[in-house]
Short mmCIF file of C-alpha atoms in Angstrom, two decimals:
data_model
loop_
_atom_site.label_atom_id
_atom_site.label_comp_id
_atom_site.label_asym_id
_atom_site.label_seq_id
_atom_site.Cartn_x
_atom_site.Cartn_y
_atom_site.Cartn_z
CA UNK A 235 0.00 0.00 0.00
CA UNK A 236 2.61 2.51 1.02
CA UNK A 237 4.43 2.27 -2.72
CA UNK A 238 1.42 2.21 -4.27
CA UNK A 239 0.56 5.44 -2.51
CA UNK A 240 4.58 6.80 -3.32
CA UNK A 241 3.95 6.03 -6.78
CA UNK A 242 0.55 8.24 -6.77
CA UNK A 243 2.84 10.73 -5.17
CA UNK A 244 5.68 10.53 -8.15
CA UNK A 245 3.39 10.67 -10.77
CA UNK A 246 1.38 13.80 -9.73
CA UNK A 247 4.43 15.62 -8.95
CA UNK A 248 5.56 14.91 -12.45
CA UNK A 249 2.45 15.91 -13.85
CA UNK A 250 2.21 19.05 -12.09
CA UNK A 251 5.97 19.84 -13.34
CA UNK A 252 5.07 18.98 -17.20
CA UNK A 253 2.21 21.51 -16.48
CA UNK A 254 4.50 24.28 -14.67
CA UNK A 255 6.95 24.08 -17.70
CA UNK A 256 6.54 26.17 -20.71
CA UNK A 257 6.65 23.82 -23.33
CA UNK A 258 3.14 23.48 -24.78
CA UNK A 259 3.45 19.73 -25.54
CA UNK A 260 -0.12 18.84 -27.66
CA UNK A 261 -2.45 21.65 -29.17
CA UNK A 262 -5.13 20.56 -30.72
CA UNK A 263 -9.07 20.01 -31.34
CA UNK A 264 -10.69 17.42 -29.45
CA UNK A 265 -14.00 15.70 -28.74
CA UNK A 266 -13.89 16.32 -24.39
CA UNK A 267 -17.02 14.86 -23.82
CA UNK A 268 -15.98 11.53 -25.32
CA UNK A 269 -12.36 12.04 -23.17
CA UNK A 270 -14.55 12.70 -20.46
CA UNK A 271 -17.12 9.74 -20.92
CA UNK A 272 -13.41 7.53 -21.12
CA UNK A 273 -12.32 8.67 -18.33
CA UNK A 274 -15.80 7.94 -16.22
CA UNK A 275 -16.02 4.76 -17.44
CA UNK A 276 -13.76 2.64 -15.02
CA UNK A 277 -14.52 4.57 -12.37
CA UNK A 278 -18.00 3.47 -11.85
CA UNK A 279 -17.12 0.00 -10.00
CA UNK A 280 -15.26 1.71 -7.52
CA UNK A 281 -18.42 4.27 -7.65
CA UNK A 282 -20.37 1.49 -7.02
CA UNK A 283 -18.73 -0.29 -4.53
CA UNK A 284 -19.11 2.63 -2.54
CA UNK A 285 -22.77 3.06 -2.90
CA UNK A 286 -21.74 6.43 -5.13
CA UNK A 287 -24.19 7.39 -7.71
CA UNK A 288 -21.81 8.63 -10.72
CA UNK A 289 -23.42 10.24 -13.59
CA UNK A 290 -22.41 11.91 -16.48
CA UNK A 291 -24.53 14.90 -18.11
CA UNK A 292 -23.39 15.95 -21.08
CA UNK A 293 -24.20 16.71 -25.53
CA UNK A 294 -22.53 14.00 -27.39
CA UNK A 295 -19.95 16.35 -28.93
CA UNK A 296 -18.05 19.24 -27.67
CA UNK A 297 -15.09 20.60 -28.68
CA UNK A 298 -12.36 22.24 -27.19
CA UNK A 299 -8.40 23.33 -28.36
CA UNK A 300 -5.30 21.74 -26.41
CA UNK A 301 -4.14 19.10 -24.89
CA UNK A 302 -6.74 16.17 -23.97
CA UNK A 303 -4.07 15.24 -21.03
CA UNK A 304 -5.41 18.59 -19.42
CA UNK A 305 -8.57 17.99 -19.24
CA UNK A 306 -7.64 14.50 -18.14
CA UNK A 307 -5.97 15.90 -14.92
CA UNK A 308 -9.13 18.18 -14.26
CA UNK A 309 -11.72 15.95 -14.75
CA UNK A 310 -9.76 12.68 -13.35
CA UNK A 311 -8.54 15.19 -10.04
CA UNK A 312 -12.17 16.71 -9.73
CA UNK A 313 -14.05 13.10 -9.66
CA UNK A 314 -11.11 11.00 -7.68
CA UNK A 315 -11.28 13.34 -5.14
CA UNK A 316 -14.80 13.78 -4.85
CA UNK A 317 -14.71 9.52 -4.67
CA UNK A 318 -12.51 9.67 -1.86
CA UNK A 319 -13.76 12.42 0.30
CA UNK A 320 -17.98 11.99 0.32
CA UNK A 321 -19.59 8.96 2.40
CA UNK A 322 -21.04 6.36 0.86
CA UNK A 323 -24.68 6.44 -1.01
CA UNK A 324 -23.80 9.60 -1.95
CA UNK A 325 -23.73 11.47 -5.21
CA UNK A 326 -20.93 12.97 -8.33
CA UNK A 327 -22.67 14.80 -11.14
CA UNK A 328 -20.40 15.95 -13.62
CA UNK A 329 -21.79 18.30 -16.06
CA UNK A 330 -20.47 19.61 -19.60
CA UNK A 331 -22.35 22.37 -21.21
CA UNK A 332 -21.23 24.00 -24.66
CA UNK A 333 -21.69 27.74 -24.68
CA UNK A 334 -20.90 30.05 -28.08
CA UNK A 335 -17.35 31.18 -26.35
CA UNK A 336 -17.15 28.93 -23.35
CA UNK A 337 -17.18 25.31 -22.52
CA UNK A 338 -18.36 24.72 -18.26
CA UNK A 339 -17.36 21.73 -16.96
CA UNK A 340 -19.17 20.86 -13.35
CA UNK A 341 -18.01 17.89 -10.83
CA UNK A 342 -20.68 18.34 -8.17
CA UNK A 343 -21.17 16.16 -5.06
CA UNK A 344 -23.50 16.20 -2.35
CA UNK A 345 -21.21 15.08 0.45
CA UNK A 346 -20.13 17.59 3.23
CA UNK A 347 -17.97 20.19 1.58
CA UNK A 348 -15.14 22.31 2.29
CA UNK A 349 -15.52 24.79 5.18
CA UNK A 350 -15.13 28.74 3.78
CA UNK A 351 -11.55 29.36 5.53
CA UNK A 352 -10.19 26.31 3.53
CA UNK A 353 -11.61 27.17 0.18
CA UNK A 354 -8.91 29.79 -0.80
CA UNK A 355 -6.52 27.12 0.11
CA UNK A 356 -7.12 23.83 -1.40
CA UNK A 357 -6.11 24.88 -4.71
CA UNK A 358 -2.53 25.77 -3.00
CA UNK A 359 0.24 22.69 -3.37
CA UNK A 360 0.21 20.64 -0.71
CA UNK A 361 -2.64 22.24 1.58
CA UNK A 362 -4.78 19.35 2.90
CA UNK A 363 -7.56 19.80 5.01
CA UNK A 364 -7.39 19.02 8.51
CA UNK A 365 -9.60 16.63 9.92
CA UNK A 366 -10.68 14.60 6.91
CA UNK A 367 -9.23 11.49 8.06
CA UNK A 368 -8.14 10.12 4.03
CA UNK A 369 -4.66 10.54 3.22
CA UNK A 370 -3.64 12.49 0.15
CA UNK A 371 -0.38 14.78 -0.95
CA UNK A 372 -2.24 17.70 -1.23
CA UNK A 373 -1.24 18.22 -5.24
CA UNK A 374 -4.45 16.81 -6.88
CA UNK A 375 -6.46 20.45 -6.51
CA UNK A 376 -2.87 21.94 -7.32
CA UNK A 377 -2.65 20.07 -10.80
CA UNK A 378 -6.35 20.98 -11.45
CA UNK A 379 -5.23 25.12 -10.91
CA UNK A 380 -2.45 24.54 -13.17
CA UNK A 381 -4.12 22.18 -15.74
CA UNK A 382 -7.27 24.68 -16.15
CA UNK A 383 -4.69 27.61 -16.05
CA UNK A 384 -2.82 26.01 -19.50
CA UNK A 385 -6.24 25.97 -20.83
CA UNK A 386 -6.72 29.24 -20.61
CA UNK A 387 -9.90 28.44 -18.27
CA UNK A 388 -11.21 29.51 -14.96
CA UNK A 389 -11.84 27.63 -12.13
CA UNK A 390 -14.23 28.58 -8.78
CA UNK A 391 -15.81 26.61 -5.83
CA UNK A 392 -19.29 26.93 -4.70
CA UNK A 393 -21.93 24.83 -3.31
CA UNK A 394 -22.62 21.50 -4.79
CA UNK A 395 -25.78 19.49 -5.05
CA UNK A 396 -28.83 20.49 -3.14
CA UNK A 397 -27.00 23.02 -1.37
CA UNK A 398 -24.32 20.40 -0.39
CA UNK A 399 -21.05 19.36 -0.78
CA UNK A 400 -19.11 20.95 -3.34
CA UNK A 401 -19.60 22.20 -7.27
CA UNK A 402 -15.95 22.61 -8.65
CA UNK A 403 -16.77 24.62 -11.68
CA UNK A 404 -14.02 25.00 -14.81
CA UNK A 405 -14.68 26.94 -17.74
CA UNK A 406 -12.57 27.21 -20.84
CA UNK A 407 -12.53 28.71 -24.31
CA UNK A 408 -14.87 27.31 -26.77
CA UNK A 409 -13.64 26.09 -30.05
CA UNK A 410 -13.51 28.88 -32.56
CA UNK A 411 -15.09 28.42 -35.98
CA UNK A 412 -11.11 28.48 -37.52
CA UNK A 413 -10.33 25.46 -35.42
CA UNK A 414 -13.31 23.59 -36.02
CA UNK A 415 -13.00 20.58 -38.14
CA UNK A 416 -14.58 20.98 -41.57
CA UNK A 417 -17.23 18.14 -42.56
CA UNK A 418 -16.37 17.69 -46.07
#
């Protein structure tokens, strides 16, 4: 367990220093909601074990410009830690909704949320939250910052479902028309 749990460790440090660098490694137009629907996908039996209703609400198609691995480390972040950190029969919505110049992507749960005086701070490297009682570096909010920040995006906190929980909510630049594949 404990190398398993250095080797988390290794590979989110090196993910968060390929997104610190400056080299912009993949640019280019991609389907997100079928990277997201991937990525979902073999989460579910640990969603399930836990009694975790995991959905997915989202158009079949929407596009956005850069590198899928990005949105991987938002989206794959967002969701693991919601998985870890709300109780069983509980419940992650994530939501993608296409917009004319922006793409919002929602991971909402319904579990107990982050108290005010640690919002500020989560998205800070290596800031955990005292009292949670699950073990974690501290990078995974840290990676989403810089991931959404390479995206050119936005990222905020609020209130998640029902008033509970949490709503991590991302928005990035919509496709232009120029970077939109053509159908012929």
């Amino acid at each position: 367990f404990r190398s398993e749990r250095a080797g988390h460790v290794v590979r989110q440090m090196l993910i968060l220093s390929r997104l610190d660098s400056d080299l912009s490694d993949v640019n280019k137009t991609f389907d997100a909601a079928a990277n997201v629907r991937e990525l979902l996908a073999p989460l579910v039996p640990e969603a399930l074990v836990k009694s975790i209703e995991l959905t997915l609400e989202s158009p079949d198609q929407v596009l956005l410009h850069g590198d899928p691995s990005e949105l991987h480390s938002i989206i794959g972040n967002l969701v693991d830690n919601a998985l870890r950190y709300i109780g069983e029969g509980s419940q992650i919505q994530v939501e993608i909704e296409s917009g004319i110049s922006v793409v919002t992507l929602r991971v909402l749960d319904d579990g107990s949320g982050i108290r005010a005086e640690d919002q500020e701070r989560v998205f800070d490297r290596y800031y955990r939250v005292a009292g949670t009682g699950v073990s974690g570096s501290g990078l995974g909010l840290a990676i989403v910052k810089q991931a959404v920040a390479r995206m050119r995006g936005t990222i905020s906190l609020g209130n998640g479902l029902n008033g509970r929980g949490c709503a991590f909510v991302v928005e990035l630049p919509a496709v232009s028309p120029q970077h939109r594949p053509s159908n012929s």
